[in-house]
Coordinates of C-alpha atoms in Angstrom, one line a residue:
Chain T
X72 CA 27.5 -5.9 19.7
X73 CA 24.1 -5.7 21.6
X74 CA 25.3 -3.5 23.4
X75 CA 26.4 -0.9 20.4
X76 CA 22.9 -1.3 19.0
X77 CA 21.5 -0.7 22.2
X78 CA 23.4 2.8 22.1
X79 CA 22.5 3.2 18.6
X80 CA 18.7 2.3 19.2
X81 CA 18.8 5.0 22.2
X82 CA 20.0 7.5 19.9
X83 CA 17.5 6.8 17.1
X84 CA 14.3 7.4 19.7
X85 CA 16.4 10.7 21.1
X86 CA 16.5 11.8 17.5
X87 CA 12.9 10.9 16.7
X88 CA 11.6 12.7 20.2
X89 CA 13.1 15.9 19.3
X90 CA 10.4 16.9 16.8
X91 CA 7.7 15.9 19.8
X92 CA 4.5 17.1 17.6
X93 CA 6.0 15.5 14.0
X94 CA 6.1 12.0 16.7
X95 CA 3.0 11.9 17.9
X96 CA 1.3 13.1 14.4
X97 CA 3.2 10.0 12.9
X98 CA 2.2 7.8 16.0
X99 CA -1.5 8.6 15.4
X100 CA -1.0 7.8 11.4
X101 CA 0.1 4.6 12.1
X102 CA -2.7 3.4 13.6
X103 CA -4.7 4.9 10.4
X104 CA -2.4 2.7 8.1
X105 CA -2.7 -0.3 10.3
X106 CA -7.1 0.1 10.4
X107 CA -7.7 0.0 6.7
X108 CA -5.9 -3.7 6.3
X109 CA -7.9 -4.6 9.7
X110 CA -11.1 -2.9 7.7
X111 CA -10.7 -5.4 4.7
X112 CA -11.0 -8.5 6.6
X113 CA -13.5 -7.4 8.9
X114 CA -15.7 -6.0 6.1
X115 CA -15.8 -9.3 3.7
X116 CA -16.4 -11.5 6.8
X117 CA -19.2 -9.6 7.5
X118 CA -20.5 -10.6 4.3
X119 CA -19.2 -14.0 4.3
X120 CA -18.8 -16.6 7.2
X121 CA -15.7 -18.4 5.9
X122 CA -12.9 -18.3 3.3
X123 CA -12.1 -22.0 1.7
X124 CA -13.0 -23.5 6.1
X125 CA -11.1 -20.5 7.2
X126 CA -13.0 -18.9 10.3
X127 CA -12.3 -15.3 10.6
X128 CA -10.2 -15.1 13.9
X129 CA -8.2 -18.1 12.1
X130 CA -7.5 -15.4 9.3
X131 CA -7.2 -12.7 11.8
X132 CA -4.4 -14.7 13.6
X133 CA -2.9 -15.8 10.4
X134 CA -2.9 -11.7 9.4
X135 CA -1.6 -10.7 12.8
X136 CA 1.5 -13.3 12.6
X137 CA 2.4 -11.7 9.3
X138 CA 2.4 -7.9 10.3
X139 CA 4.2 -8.7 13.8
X140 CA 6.8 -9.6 11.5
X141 CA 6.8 -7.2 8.7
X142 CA 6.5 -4.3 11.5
X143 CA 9.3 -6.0 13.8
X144 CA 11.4 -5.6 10.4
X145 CA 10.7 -1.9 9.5
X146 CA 10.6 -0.4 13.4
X147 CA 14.1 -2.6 14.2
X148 CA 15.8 -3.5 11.0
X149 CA 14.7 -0.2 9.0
X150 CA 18.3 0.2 7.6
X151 CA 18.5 -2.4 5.6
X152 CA 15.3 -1.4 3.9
X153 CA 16.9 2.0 2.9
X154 CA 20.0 0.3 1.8
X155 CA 19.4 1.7 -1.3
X156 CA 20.4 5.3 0.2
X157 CA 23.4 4.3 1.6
X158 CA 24.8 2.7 -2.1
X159 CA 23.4 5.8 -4.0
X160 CA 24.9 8.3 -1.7
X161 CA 28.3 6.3 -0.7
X162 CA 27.9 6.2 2.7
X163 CA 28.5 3.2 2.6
X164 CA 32.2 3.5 2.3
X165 CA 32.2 4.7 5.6
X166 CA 31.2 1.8 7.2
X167 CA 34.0 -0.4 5.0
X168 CA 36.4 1.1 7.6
X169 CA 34.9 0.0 11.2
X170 CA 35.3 -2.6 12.9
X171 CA 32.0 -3.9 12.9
X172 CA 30.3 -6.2 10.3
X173 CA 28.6 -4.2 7.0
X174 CA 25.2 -5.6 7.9
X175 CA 25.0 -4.6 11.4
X176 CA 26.2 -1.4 10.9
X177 CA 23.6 -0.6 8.4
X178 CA 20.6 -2.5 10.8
X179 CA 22.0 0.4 13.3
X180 CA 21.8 3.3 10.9
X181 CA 18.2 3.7 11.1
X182 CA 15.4 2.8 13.6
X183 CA 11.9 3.8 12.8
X184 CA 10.5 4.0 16.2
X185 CA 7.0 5.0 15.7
X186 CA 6.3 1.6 14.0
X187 CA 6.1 -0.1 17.2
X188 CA 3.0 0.9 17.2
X189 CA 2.4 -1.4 14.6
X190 CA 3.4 -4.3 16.5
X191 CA 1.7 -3.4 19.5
X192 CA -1.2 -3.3 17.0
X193 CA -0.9 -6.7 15.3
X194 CA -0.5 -7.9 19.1
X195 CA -3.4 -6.8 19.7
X196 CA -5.4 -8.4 16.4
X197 CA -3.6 -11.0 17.5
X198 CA -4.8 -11.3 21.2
X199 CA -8.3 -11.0 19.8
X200 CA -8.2 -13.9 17.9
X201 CA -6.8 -15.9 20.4
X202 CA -9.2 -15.4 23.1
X203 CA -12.0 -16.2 19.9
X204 CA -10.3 -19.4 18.8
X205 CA -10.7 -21.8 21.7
X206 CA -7.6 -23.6 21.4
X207 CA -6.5 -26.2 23.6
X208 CA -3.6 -25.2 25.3
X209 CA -0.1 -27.3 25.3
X210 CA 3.2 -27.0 25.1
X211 CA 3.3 -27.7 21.9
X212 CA 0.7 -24.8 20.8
X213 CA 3.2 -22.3 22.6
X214 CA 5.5 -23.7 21.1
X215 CA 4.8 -23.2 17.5
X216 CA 3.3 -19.6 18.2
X217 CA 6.6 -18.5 19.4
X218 CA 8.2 -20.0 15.9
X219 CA 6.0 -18.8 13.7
X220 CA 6.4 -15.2 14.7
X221 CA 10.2 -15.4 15.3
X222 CA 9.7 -16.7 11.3
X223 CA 7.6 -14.1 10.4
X224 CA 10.4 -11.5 11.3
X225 CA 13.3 -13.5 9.6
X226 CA 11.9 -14.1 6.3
X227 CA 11.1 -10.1 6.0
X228 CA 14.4 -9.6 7.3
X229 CA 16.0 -12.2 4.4
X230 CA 13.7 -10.3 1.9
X231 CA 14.9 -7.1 2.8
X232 CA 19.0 -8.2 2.8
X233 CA 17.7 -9.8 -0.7
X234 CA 16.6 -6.3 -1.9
X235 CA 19.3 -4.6 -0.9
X236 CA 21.7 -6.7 -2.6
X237 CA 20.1 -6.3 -5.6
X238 CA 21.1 -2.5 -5.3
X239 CA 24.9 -3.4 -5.9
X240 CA 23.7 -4.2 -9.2
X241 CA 21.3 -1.6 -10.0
X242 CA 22.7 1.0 -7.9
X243 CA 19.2 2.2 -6.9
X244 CA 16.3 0.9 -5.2
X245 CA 14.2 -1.2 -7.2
X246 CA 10.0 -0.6 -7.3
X247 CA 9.5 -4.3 -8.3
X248 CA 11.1 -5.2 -5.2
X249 CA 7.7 -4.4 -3.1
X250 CA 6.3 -6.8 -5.0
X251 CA 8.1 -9.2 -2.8
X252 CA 8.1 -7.6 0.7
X253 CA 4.6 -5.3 0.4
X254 CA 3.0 -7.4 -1.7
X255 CA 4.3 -11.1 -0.1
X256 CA 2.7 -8.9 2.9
X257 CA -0.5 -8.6 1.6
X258 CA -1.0 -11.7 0.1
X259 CA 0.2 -13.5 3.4
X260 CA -2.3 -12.1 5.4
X261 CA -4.4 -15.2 4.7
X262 CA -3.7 -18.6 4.5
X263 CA -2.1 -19.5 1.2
X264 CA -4.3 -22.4 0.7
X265 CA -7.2 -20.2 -0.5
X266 CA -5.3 -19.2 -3.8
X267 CA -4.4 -20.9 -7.0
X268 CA -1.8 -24.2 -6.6
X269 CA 1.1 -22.1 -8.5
X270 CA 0.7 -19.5 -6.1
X271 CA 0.5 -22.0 -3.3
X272 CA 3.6 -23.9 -5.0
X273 CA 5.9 -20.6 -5.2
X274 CA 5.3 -19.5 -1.9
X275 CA 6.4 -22.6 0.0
X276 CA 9.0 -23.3 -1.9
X277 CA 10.3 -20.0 -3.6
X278 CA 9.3 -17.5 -0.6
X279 CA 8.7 -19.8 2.1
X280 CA 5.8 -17.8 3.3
X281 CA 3.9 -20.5 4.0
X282 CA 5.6 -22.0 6.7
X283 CA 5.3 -18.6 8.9
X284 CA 1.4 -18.6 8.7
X285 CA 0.0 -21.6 7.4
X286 CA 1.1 -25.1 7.9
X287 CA 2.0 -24.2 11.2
X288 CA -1.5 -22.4 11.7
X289 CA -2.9 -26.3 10.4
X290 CA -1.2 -27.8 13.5
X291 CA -2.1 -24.5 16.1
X292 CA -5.5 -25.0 15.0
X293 CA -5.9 -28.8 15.5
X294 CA -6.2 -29.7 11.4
X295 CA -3.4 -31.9 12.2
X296 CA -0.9 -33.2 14.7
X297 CA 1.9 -33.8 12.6
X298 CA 5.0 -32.3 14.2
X299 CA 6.3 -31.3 11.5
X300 CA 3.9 -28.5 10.5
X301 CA 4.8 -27.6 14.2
X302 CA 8.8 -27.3 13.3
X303 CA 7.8 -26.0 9.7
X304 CA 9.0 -22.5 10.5
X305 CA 12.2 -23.6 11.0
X306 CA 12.3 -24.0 7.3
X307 CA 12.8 -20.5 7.2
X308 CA 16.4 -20.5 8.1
X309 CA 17.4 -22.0 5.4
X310 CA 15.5 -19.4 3.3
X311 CA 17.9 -17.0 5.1
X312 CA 21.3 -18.8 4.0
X313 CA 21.3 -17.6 0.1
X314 CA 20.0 -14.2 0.9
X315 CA 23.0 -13.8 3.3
X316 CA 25.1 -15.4 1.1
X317 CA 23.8 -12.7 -1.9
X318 CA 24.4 -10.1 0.6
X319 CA 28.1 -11.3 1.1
X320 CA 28.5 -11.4 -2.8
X321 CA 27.6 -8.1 -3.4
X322 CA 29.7 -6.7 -1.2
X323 CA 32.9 -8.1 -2.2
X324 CA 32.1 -6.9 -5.8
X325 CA 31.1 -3.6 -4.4
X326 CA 32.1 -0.6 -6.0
X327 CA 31.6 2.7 -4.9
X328 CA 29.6 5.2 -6.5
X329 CA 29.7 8.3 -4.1
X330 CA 32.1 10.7 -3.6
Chain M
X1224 CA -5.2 30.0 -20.9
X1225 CA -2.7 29.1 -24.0
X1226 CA -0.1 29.3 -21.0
X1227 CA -1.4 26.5 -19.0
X1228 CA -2.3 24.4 -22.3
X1229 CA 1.6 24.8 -22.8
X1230 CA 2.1 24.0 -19.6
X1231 CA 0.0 21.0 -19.7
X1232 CA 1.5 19.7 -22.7
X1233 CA 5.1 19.8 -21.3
X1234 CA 4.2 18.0 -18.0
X1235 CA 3.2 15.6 -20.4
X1236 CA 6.4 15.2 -21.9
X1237 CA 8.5 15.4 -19.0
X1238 CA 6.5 12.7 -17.3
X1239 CA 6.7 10.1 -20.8
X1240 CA 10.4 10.2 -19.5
X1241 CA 9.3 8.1 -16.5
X1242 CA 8.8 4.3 -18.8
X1243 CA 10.5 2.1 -16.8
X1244 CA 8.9 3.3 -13.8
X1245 CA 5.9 2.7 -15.2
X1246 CA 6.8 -0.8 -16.5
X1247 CA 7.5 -2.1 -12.8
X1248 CA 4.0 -0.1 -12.1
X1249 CA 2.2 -2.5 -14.5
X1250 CA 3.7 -5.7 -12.3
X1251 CA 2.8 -4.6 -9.4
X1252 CA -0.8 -3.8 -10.7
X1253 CA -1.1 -7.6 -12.2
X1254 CA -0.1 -8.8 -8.9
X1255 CA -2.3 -7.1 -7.2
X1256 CA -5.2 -7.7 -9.5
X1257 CA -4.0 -11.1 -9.8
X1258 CA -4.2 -11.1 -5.9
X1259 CA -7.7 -9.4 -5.3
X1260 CA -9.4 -11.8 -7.8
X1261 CA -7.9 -14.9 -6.1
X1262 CA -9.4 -14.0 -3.1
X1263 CA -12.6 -13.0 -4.1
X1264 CA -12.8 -16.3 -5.6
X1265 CA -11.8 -18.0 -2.7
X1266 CA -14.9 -16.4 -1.0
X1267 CA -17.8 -16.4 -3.3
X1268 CA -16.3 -20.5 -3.7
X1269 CA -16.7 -21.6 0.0
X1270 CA -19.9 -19.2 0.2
X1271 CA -22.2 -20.5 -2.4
X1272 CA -25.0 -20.3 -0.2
X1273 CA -24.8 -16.7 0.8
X1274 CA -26.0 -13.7 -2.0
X1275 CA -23.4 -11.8 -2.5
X1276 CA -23.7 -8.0 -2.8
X1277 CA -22.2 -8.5 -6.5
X1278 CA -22.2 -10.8 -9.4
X1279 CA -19.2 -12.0 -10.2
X1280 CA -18.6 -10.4 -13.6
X1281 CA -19.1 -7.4 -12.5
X1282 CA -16.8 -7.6 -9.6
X1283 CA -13.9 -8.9 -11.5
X1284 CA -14.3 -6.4 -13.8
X1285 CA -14.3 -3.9 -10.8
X1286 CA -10.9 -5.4 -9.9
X1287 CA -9.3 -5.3 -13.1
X1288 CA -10.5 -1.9 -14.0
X1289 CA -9.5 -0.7 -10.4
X1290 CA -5.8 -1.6 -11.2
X1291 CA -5.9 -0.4 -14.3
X1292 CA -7.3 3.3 -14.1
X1293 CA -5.2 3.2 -10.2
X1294 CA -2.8 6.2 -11.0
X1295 CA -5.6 8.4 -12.1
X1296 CA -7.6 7.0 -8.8
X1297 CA -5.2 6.7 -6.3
X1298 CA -6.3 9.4 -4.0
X1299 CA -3.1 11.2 -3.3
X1300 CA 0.1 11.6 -5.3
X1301 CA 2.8 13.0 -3.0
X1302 CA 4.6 16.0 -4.9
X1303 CA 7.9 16.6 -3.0
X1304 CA 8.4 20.0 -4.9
X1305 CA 5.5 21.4 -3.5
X1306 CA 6.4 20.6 0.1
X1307 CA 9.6 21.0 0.3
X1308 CA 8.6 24.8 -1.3
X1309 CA 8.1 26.3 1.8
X1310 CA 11.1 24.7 3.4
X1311 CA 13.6 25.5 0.8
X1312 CA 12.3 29.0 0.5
X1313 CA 11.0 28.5 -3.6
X1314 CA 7.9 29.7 -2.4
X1315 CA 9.0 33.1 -3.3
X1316 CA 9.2 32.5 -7.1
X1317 CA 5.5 31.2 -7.1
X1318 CA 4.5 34.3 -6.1
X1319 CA 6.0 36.6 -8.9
X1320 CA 4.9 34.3 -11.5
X1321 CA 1.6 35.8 -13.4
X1322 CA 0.1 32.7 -13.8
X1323 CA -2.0 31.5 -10.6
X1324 CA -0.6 28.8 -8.4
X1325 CA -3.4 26.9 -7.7
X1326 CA -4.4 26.3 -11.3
X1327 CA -0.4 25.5 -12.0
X1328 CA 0.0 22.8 -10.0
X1329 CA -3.5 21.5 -10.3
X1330 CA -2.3 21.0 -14.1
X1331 CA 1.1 19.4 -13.1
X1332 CA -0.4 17.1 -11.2
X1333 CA -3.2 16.4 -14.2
X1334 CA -0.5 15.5 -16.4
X1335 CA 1.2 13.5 -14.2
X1336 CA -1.9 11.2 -13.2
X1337 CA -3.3 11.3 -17.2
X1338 CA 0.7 9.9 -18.2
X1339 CA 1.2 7.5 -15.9
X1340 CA -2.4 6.2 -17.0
X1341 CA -1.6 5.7 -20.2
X1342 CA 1.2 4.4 -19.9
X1343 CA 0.1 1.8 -18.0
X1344 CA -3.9 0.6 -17.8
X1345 CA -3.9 -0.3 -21.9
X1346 CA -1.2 -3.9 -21.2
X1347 CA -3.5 -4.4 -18.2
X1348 CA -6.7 -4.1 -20.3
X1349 CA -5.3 -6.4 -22.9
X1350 CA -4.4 -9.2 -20.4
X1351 CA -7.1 -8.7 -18.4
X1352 CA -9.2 -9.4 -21.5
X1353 CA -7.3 -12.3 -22.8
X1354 CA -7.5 -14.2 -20.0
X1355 CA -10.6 -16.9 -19.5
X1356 CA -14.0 -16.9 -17.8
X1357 CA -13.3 -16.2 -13.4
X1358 CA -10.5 -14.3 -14.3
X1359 CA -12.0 -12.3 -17.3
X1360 CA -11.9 -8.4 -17.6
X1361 CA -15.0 -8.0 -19.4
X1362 CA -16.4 -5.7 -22.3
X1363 CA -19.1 -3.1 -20.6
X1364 CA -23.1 -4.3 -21.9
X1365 CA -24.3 -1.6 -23.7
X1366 CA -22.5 2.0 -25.9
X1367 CA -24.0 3.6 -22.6
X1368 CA -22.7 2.1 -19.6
X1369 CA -19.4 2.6 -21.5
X1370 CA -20.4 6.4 -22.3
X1371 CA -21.1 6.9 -18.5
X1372 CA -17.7 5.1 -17.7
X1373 CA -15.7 7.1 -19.9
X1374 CA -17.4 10.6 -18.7
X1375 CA -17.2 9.6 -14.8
X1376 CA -13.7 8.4 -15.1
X1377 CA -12.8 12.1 -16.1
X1378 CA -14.6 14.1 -13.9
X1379 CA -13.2 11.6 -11.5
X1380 CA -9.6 12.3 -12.2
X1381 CA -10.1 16.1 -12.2
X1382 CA -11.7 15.8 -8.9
X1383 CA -9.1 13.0 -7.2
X1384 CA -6.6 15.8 -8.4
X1385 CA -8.3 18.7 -6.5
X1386 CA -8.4 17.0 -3.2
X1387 CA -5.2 15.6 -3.7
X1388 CA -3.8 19.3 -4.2
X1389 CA -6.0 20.9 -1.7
X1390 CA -4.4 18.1 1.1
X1391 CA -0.7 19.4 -0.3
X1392 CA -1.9 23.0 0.4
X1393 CA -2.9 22.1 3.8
X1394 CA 0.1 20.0 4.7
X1395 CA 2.4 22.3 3.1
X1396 CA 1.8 24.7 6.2
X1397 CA 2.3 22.2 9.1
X1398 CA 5.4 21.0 10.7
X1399 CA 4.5 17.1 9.9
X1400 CA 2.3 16.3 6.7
X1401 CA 2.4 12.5 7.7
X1402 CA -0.3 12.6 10.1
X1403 CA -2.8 14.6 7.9
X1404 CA -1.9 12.6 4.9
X1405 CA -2.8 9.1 6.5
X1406 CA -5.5 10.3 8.0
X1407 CA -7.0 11.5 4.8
X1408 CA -5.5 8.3 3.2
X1409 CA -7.7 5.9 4.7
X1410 CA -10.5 7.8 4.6
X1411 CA -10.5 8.2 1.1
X1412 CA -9.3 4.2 0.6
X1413 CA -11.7 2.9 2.5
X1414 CA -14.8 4.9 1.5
X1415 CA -13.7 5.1 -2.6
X1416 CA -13.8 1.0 -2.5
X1417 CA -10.2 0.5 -3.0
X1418 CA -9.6 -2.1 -0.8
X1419 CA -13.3 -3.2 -0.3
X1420 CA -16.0 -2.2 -2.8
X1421 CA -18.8 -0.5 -1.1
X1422 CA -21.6 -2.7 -1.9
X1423 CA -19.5 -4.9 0.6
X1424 CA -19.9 -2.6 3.6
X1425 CA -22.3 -2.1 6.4
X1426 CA -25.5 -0.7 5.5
X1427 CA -24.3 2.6 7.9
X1428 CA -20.5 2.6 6.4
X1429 CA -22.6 2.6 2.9
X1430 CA -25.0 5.2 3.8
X1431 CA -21.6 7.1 5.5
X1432 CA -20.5 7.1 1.6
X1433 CA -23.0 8.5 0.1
X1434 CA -22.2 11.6 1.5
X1435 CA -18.3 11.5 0.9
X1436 CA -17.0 12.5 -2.7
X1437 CA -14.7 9.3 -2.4
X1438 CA -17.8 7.2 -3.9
X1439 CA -17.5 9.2 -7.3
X1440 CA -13.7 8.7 -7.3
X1441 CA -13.0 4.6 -7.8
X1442 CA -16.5 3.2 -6.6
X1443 CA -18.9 5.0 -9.3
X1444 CA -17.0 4.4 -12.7
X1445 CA -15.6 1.0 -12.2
X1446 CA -19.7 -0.1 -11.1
X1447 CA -20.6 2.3 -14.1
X1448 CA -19.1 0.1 -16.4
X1449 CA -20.1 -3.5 -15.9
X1450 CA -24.1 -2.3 -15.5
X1451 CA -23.3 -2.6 -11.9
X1452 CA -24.7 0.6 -11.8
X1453 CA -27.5 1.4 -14.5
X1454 CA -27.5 4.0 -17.2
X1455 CA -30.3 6.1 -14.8
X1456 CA -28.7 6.1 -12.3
X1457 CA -25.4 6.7 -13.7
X1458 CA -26.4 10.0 -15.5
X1459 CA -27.8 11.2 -11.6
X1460 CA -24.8 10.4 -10.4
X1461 CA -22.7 12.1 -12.8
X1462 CA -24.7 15.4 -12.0
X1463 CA -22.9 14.3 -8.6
X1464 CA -19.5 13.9 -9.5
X1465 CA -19.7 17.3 -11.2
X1466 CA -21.1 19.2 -8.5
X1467 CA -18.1 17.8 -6.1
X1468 CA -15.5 18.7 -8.6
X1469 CA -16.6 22.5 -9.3
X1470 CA -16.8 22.3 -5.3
X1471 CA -13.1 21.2 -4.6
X1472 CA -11.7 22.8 -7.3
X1473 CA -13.3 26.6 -5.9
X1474 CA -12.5 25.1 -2.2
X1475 CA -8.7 24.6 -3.4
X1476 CA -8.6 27.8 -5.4
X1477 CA -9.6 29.6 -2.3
X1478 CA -7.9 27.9 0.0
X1479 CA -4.5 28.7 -2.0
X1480 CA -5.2 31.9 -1.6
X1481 CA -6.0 32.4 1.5
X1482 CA -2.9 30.3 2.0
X1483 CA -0.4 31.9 0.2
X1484 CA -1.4 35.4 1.9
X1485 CA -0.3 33.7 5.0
X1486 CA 2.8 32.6 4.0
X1487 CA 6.2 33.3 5.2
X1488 CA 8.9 33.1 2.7
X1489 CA 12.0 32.0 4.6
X1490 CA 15.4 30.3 3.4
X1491 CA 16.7 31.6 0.4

């Protein structure tokens, strides 16, 4: 199986390298995209020194944990964020008769390579902050970075299975859907403590964002030494079993529109 | 000139047919407002000590208004009939047409920005108004600063819409508009206050703006309104806004030209 997505991923880059100028003018956008969310932070914390005890390169970290994952999503699992296509169109029949499962066929169907530059990117913000925080180094602290980026990726990867089983019913991509990835995104960026307790409420419990990039950030930081707000992130797999399970629903009760 | 008034008028209609589109817009413009203000509340809350650049009135109201007004503001609206024209070869019947290209899809996209407008900023307005003091969208302080709001939010949207078109001519003629587009993007994001308002920046970011027209697009009205920016000034700056417009829209109108000269009609 790794090894078909291995062929498939080759293919995608061959495809994408064929139009050599169209990649590197995308390439060079990306970084464009990526500087105006870097701009926002850098820009009010040059006005202000802190946000509710938050130092900058805390926020910076806590804003480079959440893109790693949100760019992991959409240069790896792109597919599944076009699902939408693949319902409208009825391609999707195709993939009814292959051996393979639905979902890994459709992760295969599209890889957006240039967005790696995104992740190099948020590697990079995330670097930065990093070397600024003087954090005492254990195996603990490694520990829970690790977790909380391999959560990052899995709850945008839940979200976007969640989306795009919400197309069986609607048959067509839903706007209010980027609501949850895009604008979970945006408002992750800092740590969920700074906004309103029903926000702060939904999103731990709802869309378990905060337990990619903040009560682990609490323990990486030394507010605490709980352990669990070092195993937090782990909560996110559980966040992952009903939007498989959604996923696995819809596509029993599938019915094809295409031709 | 009663052709593109038609014209206008049926863009109009065609886009009304977008509702629910626009009903999942107005979410997403809550959240976002909803967002923005929670964060800027967060700030000016842990940073009582420090002056900031705006009061807090005003800069709610900024917010709100921002999401509100955002389809006329947002600095560019892709039109995939336009790009793909050159691809798919309908180019060609653009250029038999008497009426002039530049001035027909500078009116498409009008209508297309003034619908989705008003369809959605006047449920924002109201909620933003309902709601109580940090979170309040509130009424502008004098006939005039409303006056100036109202006159720069126009020339505004007919000036967003003239860059906007004059980035689809340009685009339409390379291999990959993605690169041009983003570029042009953030430039216009960053220095028309979308994502920070410019009384936030760096004195030499704000001094970098004043020789932009992004300022005049979703930085000048919104500060217009709330007094931010007084009625003086406002009327200087509207002189301004109107010199950038008549600029882009002859820039555009040239550019067009020049452009369609150039073109090579293939595909059929």
């Amino acid at each position: 199986m790794v090894k078909l997505y291995i062929n498939s991923f080759k293919n995608n880059i061959k495809i994408q390298l064929e139009y050599k100028a169209s990649f590197i003018m995308n390439s060079i956008s990306q970084l464009f995209v990526f500087f105006t969310y870097y701009f926002v932070i850098i820009a009010l914390f040059n006005k202000f020194d802190n946000i509710k005890g938050f130092s900058v390169y805390e926020v910076l970290l806590c804003f480079s944990i959440i893109h790693f994952g949100f760019a992991f999503n959409e240069t790896f699992f792109r597919g599944i964020d076009k699902f939408e296509d693949l319902v409208i169109d009825g391609s999707l029949d195709r993939f009814l008769v292959r051996p393979q499962g639905i979902l890994f066929q459709v992760l295969c169907t599209k890889i957006d390579f240039v967005k790696i530059f995104r992740i190099l990117q948020s590697l990079v913000v995330m670097i930065i902050a990093l070397v600024n925080l003087d954090i005492h180094w254990n195996i603990g602290k490694v520990i829970v970075l690790i977790l909380m980026m391999m959560a990052s990726v899995l709850i945008f990867f839940g979200l976007f299975v969640l989306t795009a089983s919400y197309c069986f019913i609607t048959i067509q991509g839903l706007e209010v859907k980027n609501l949850f990835t895009d604008g979970g995104k945006n408002l992750a960026q800092y740590p969920i403590s700074i906004y309103r307790k029903g926000i702060v409420i939904f999103f731990t419990f709802i869309i378990p964002y905060g337990f990619i990039n903040y009560y682990p950030l609490l323990y990486f930081v030394d507010r605490t030494d709980n352990m669990l707000y070092m195993l937090s992130p782990l909560l996110v797999f559980i966040f992952l079993i009903p939007c498989l399970l959604s996923f696995k629903i819809g596509m029993k009760h599938y019915n094809s529109a295409g031709s | 000139m009663r052709a593109y008034l038609n014209y206008f008028k049926l863009r109009l209609i065609t886009n009304l047919q977008y509702r629910s589109a626009a009903l999942a817009g107005i979410f997403t413009q809550l959240f976002f407002a909803a967002l923005y203000i929670m964060l800027y509340l967060a700030l000016y809350e842990s940073n009582t000590g420090v002056k900031a650049p705006m009061d807090w009135n005003s800069l709610v109201t900024y917010l709100w208004l921002q999401q509100a007004f955002f389809a006329i503001t947002y600095p560019y609206l892709r039109d995939n009939e336009l790009l793909s024209m050159i691809q798919n070869g309908n180019l060609a019947y653009e250029l038999i047409r008497p009426q002039n290209f530049f001035l027909k899809f500078y009116i498409k996209m009008l209508a297309e920005r003034v619908v989705a407008t008003l369809l959605r900023c006047i449920p924002i307005i109201i909620i933003g108004m309902l709601l109580p003091y940090p979170y309040k969208l509130c009424l502008p302080p004098t006939l005039g600063n409303f006056l100036v709001f109202m006159g720069s939010l126009i020339l505004s949207c007919l000036l967003v819409t003239a860059l906007s078109l004059i980035v689809h001519i340009i685009t339409m003629f390379t291999i990959d508009s993605r690169g041009i587009t983003s570029a042009y993007m953030m430039i216009a994001e960053v220095f028309m206050g979308i994502v920070v308002p410019i009384p936030f920046f760096p004195l030499w970011m704000k001094k970098v703006s004043e020789y932009l027209p992004f300022r005049f697009i979703g930085d000048f009205p919104y500060r217009a309104y709330s007094g931010n920016i007084d009625i003086m000034e406002g009327k200087t700056l509207l002189i301004g806004s109107f010199i950038w417009m008549t600029l882009a829209l002859i820039f555009g109108y040239l550019i067009s030209k020049y452009a369609l000269k150039k073109a090579v009609i293939q595909g059929g």
